[in-house]
Amino acid sequence: MAEPEFTATGVRIDKRLRSLTRAGQVRIRDGRLQLLTSYGSEIDSAPVQAVRASKPWFASDDRALADLNGQRYSLTLGDHDPAPGEPGPPAARRFIEAVRRAAGHDR
């Protein structure tokens, strides 16, 4: 099995006003984006070409939106942001860039 192209753990995943998990996983592997619960159960998945990842307006740097299969998920990836003063992009930006790279949209 191929190595994941992107993995984030400890992700809060919300759908509308409902929290689905506070310690989930986001994984991009073999051209698919998977949203998983803290127990590893799949919440949703789709080919990365069909996923739309974006940054919500007026939100903190640890938040991202992912549209999969007609559903919009709000992701809070803040646990993996770099420490204050350390170089590196916020986790949400890394997620959005990973989706675009995996889908073949290099910017």
JSON list of C-alpha atoms in Angstrom, two decimals:
[
{"chain": "A", "resi": 1, "resn": "MET", "atom": "CA", "xyz": [0.00, 0.00, 0.00]},
{"chain": "A", "resi": 2, "resn": "ALA", "atom": "CA", "xyz": [1.30, 3.45, -0.86]},
{"chain": "A", "resi": 3, "resn": "GLU", "atom": "CA", "xyz": [2.32, 5.95, 1.79]},
{"chain": "A", "resi": 4, "resn": "PRO", "atom": "CA", "xyz": [-0.30, 8.64, 2.51]},
{"chain": "A", "resi": 5, "resn": "GLU", "atom": "CA", "xyz": [0.32, 11.91, 0.70]},
{"chain": "A", "resi": 6, "resn": "PHE", "atom": "CA", "xyz": [-1.19, 13.85, 3.61]},
{"chain": "A", "resi": 7, "resn": "THR", "atom": "CA", "xyz": [-2.26, 12.79, 7.09]},
{"chain": "A", "resi": 8, "resn": "ALA", "atom": "CA", "xyz": [-3.56, 14.91, 9.94]},
{"chain": "A", "resi": 9, "resn": "THR", "atom": "CA", "xyz": [-4.75, 13.52, 13.27]},
{"chain": "A", "resi": 10, "resn": "GLY", "atom": "CA", "xyz": [-6.60, 15.20, 16.10]},
{"chain": "A", "resi": 11, "resn": "VAL", "atom": "CA", "xyz": [-8.84, 16.99, 13.59]},
{"chain": "A", "resi": 12, "resn": "ARG", "atom": "CA", "xyz": [-12.23, 18.33, 14.61]},
{"chain": "A", "resi": 13, "resn": "ILE", "atom": "CA", "xyz": [-14.72, 17.51, 11.83]},
{"chain": "A", "resi": 14, "resn": "ASP", "atom": "CA", "xyz": [-18.08, 19.30, 11.75]},
{"chain": "A", "resi": 15, "resn": "LYS", "atom": "CA", "xyz": [-20.98, 19.01, 9.33]},
{"chain": "A", "resi": 16, "resn": "ARG", "atom": "CA", "xyz": [-23.20, 22.09, 9.48]},
{"chain": "A", "resi": 17, "resn": "LEU", "atom": "CA", "xyz": [-23.73, 22.74, 13.20]},
{"chain": "A", "resi": 18, "resn": "ARG", "atom": "CA", "xyz": [-23.07, 19.14, 14.22]},
{"chain": "A", "resi": 19, "resn": "SER", "atom": "CA", "xyz": [-19.71, 17.92, 15.50]},
{"chain": "A", "resi": 20, "resn": "LEU", "atom": "CA", "xyz": [-18.89, 14.50, 14.01]},
{"chain": "A", "resi": 21, "resn": "THR", "atom": "CA", "xyz": [-15.60, 14.01, 15.86]},
{"chain": "A", "resi": 22, "resn": "ARG", "atom": "CA", "xyz": [-13.17, 16.09, 17.88]},
{"chain": "A", "resi": 23, "resn": "ALA", "atom": "CA", "xyz": [-10.14, 13.87, 17.28]},
{"chain": "A", "resi": 24, "resn": "GLY", "atom": "CA", "xyz": [-10.60, 12.57, 13.75]},
{"chain": "A", "resi": 25, "resn": "GLN", "atom": "CA", "xyz": [-8.21, 12.00, 10.89]},
{"chain": "A", "resi": 26, "resn": "VAL", "atom": "CA", "xyz": [-7.88, 13.46, 7.41]},
{"chain": "A", "resi": 27, "resn": "ARG", "atom": "CA", "xyz": [-5.95, 11.32, 4.97]},
{"chain": "A", "resi": 28, "resn": "ILE", "atom": "CA", "xyz": [-5.07, 11.61, 1.28]},
{"chain": "A", "resi": 29, "resn": "ARG", "atom": "CA", "xyz": [-3.89, 8.30, -0.16]},
{"chain": "A", "resi": 30, "resn": "ASP", "atom": "CA", "xyz": [-3.99, 6.78, -3.64]},
{"chain": "A", "resi": 31, "resn": "GLY", "atom": "CA", "xyz": [-5.94, 9.73, -5.05]},
{"chain": "A", "resi": 32, "resn": "ARG", "atom": "CA", "xyz": [-8.70, 9.63, -2.40]},
{"chain": "A", "resi": 33, "resn": "LEU", "atom": "CA", "xyz": [-9.49, 11.95, 0.48]},
{"chain": "A", "resi": 34, "resn": "GLN", "atom": "CA", "xyz": [-10.80, 10.19, 3.58]},
{"chain": "A", "resi": 35, "resn": "LEU", "atom": "CA", "xyz": [-12.39, 11.71, 6.67]},
{"chain": "A", "resi": 36, "resn": "LEU", "atom": "CA", "xyz": [-12.17, 9.28, 9.60]},
{"chain": "A", "resi": 37, "resn": "THR", "atom": "CA", "xyz": [-13.42, 9.23, 13.19]},
{"chain": "A", "resi": 38, "resn": "SER", "atom": "CA", "xyz": [-11.02, 8.86, 16.11]},
{"chain": "A", "resi": 39, "resn": "TYR", "atom": "CA", "xyz": [-11.74, 5.11, 15.97]},
{"chain": "A", "resi": 40, "resn": "GLY", "atom": "CA", "xyz": [-10.81, 4.87, 12.29]},
{"chain": "A", "resi": 41, "resn": "SER", "atom": "CA", "xyz": [-14.37, 4.54, 10.96]},
{"chain": "A", "resi": 42, "resn": "GLU", "atom": "CA", "xyz": [-14.95, 6.34, 7.69]},
{"chain": "A", "resi": 43, "resn": "ILE", "atom": "CA", "xyz": [-17.14, 9.44, 7.81]},
{"chain": "A", "resi": 44, "resn": "ASP", "atom": "CA", "xyz": [-16.85, 10.17, 4.09]},
{"chain": "A", "resi": 45, "resn": "SER", "atom": "CA", "xyz": [-14.40, 9.76, 1.21]},
{"chain": "A", "resi": 46, "resn": "ALA", "atom": "CA", "xyz": [-14.12, 10.84, -2.40]},
{"chain": "A", "resi": 47, "resn": "PRO", "atom": "CA", "xyz": [-11.56, 11.02, -5.22]},
{"chain": "A", "resi": 48, "resn": "VAL", "atom": "CA", "xyz": [-9.47, 14.17, -4.75]},
{"chain": "A", "resi": 49, "resn": "GLN", "atom": "CA", "xyz": [-10.48, 15.39, -8.22]},
{"chain": "A", "resi": 50, "resn": "ALA", "atom": "CA", "xyz": [-14.07, 15.65, -6.90]},
{"chain": "A", "resi": 51, "resn": "VAL", "atom": "CA", "xyz": [-13.08, 17.42, -3.65]},
{"chain": "A", "resi": 52, "resn": "ARG", "atom": "CA", "xyz": [-13.15, 21.17, -3.21]},
{"chain": "A", "resi": 53, "resn": "ALA", "atom": "CA", "xyz": [-10.93, 22.42, -0.39]},
{"chain": "A", "resi": 54, "resn": "SER", "atom": "CA", "xyz": [-10.93, 26.06, 0.66]},
{"chain": "A", "resi": 55, "resn": "LYS", "atom": "CA", "xyz": [-10.30, 28.46, 3.49]},
{"chain": "A", "resi": 56, "resn": "PRO", "atom": "CA", "xyz": [-13.38, 30.07, 5.05]},
{"chain": "A", "resi": 57, "resn": "TRP", "atom": "CA", "xyz": [-13.43, 33.84, 5.11]},
{"chain": "A", "resi": 58, "resn": "PHE", "atom": "CA", "xyz": [-12.82, 35.48, 8.45]},
{"chain": "A", "resi": 59, "resn": "ALA", "atom": "CA", "xyz": [-11.72, 32.22, 10.08]},
{"chain": "A", "resi": 60, "resn": "SER", "atom": "CA", "xyz": [-8.55, 31.44, 11.96]},
{"chain": "A", "resi": 61, "resn": "ASP", "atom": "CA", "xyz": [-5.59, 29.86, 10.16]},
{"chain": "A", "resi": 62, "resn": "ASP", "atom": "CA", "xyz": [-6.37, 26.38, 11.49]},
{"chain": "A", "resi": 63, "resn": "ARG", "atom": "CA", "xyz": [-9.78, 26.10, 9.74]},
{"chain": "A", "resi": 64, "resn": "ALA", "atom": "CA", "xyz": [-10.53, 24.63, 6.30]},
{"chain": "A", "resi": 65, "resn": "LEU", "atom": "CA", "xyz": [-13.63, 23.60, 4.37]},
{"chain": "A", "resi": 66, "resn": "ALA", "atom": "CA", "xyz": [-13.90, 20.39, 2.36]},
{"chain": "A", "resi": 67, "resn": "ASP", "atom": "CA", "xyz": [-16.78, 19.66, -0.02]},
{"chain": "A", "resi": 68, "resn": "LEU", "atom": "CA", "xyz": [-17.18, 15.91, -0.66]},
{"chain": "A", "resi": 69, "resn": "ASN", "atom": "CA", "xyz": [-20.11, 14.15, -2.29]},
{"chain": "A", "resi": 70, "resn": "GLY", "atom": "CA", "xyz": [-22.35, 17.20, -1.98]},
{"chain": "A", "resi": 71, "resn": "GLN", "atom": "CA", "xyz": [-21.62, 17.63, 1.75]},
{"chain": "A", "resi": 72, "resn": "ARG", "atom": "CA", "xyz": [-19.61, 20.46, 3.30]},
{"chain": "A", "resi": 73, "resn": "TYR", "atom": "CA", "xyz": [-17.33, 19.63, 6.20]},
{"chain": "A", "resi": 74, "resn": "SER", "atom": "CA", "xyz": [-15.58, 22.13, 8.43]},
{"chain": "A", "resi": 75, "resn": "LEU", "atom": "CA", "xyz": [-12.14, 20.95, 9.53]},
{"chain": "A", "resi": 76, "resn": "THR", "atom": "CA", "xyz": [-10.16, 22.37, 12.44]},
{"chain": "A", "resi": 77, "resn": "LEU", "atom": "CA", "xyz": [-6.58, 21.23, 12.00]},
{"chain": "A", "resi": 78, "resn": "GLY", "atom": "CA", "xyz": [-5.01, 23.48, 14.65]},
{"chain": "A", "resi": 79, "resn": "ASP", "atom": "CA", "xyz": [-3.25, 20.76, 16.63]},
{"chain": "A", "resi": 80, "resn": "HIS", "atom": "CA", "xyz": [-0.55, 20.53, 13.98]},
{"chain": "A", "resi": 81, "resn": "ASP", "atom": "CA", "xyz": [0.23, 24.19, 13.41]},
{"chain": "A", "resi": 82, "resn": "PRO", "atom": "CA", "xyz": [3.86, 25.11, 13.93]},
{"chain": "A", "resi": 83, "resn": "ALA", "atom": "CA", "xyz": [4.83, 26.35, 17.37]},
{"chain": "A", "resi": 84, "resn": "PRO", "atom": "CA", "xyz": [4.86, 30.14, 17.80]},
{"chain": "A", "resi": 85, "resn": "GLY", "atom": "CA", "xyz": [7.98, 31.54, 16.20]},
{"chain": "A", "resi": 86, "resn": "GLU", "atom": "CA", "xyz": [8.64, 28.35, 14.24]},
{"chain": "A", "resi": 87, "resn": "PRO", "atom": "CA", "xyz": [8.60, 28.43, 10.42]},
{"chain": "A", "resi": 88, "resn": "GLY", "atom": "CA", "xyz": [5.98, 26.54, 8.44]},
{"chain": "A", "resi": 89, "resn": "PRO", "atom": "CA", "xyz": [2.53, 27.09, 7.04]},
{"chain": "A", "resi": 90, "resn": "PRO", "atom": "CA", "xyz": [-0.59, 26.49, 9.15]},
{"chain": "A", "resi": 91, "resn": "ALA", "atom": "CA", "xyz": [-2.05, 22.99, 8.92]},
{"chain": "A", "resi": 92, "resn": "ALA", "atom": "CA", "xyz": [-5.14, 24.18, 7.02]},
{"chain": "A", "resi": 93, "resn": "ARG", "atom": "CA", "xyz": [-2.97, 25.67, 4.28]},
{"chain": "A", "resi": 94, "resn": "ARG", "atom": "CA", "xyz": [-0.97, 22.42, 4.05]},
{"chain": "A", "resi": 95, "resn": "PHE", "atom": "CA", "xyz": [-4.23, 20.48, 3.71]},
{"chain": "A", "resi": 96, "resn": "ILE", "atom": "CA", "xyz": [-5.54, 22.71, 0.92]},
{"chain": "A", "resi": 97, "resn": "GLU", "atom": "CA", "xyz": [-2.20, 22.51, -0.92]},
{"chain": "A", "resi": 98, "resn": "ALA", "atom": "CA", "xyz": [-2.13, 18.70, -0.54]},
{"chain": "A", "resi": 99, "resn": "VAL", "atom": "CA", "xyz": [-5.62, 18.39, -2.06]},
{"chain": "A", "resi": 100, "resn": "ARG", "atom": "CA", "xyz": [-4.63, 20.57, -5.01]},
{"chain": "A", "resi": 101, "resn": "ARG", "atom": "CA", "xyz": [-1.37, 18.66, -5.56]},
{"chain": "A", "resi": 102, "resn": "ALA", "atom": "CA", "xyz": [-3.10, 15.27, -5.38]},
{"chain": "A", "resi": 103, "resn": "ALA", "atom": "CA", "xyz": [-5.77, 16.44, -7.84]},
{"chain": "A", "resi": 104, "resn": "GLY", "atom": "CA", "xyz": [-3.09, 17.66, -10.24]},
{"chain": "A", "resi": 105, "resn": "HIS", "atom": "CA", "xyz": [-3.77, 21.40, -9.75]},
{"chain": "A", "resi": 106, "resn": "ASP", "atom": "CA", "xyz": [-0.33, 22.57, -8.71]},
{"chain": "A", "resi": 107, "resn": "ARG", "atom": "CA", "xyz": [-1.65, 26.10, -8.07]}
]
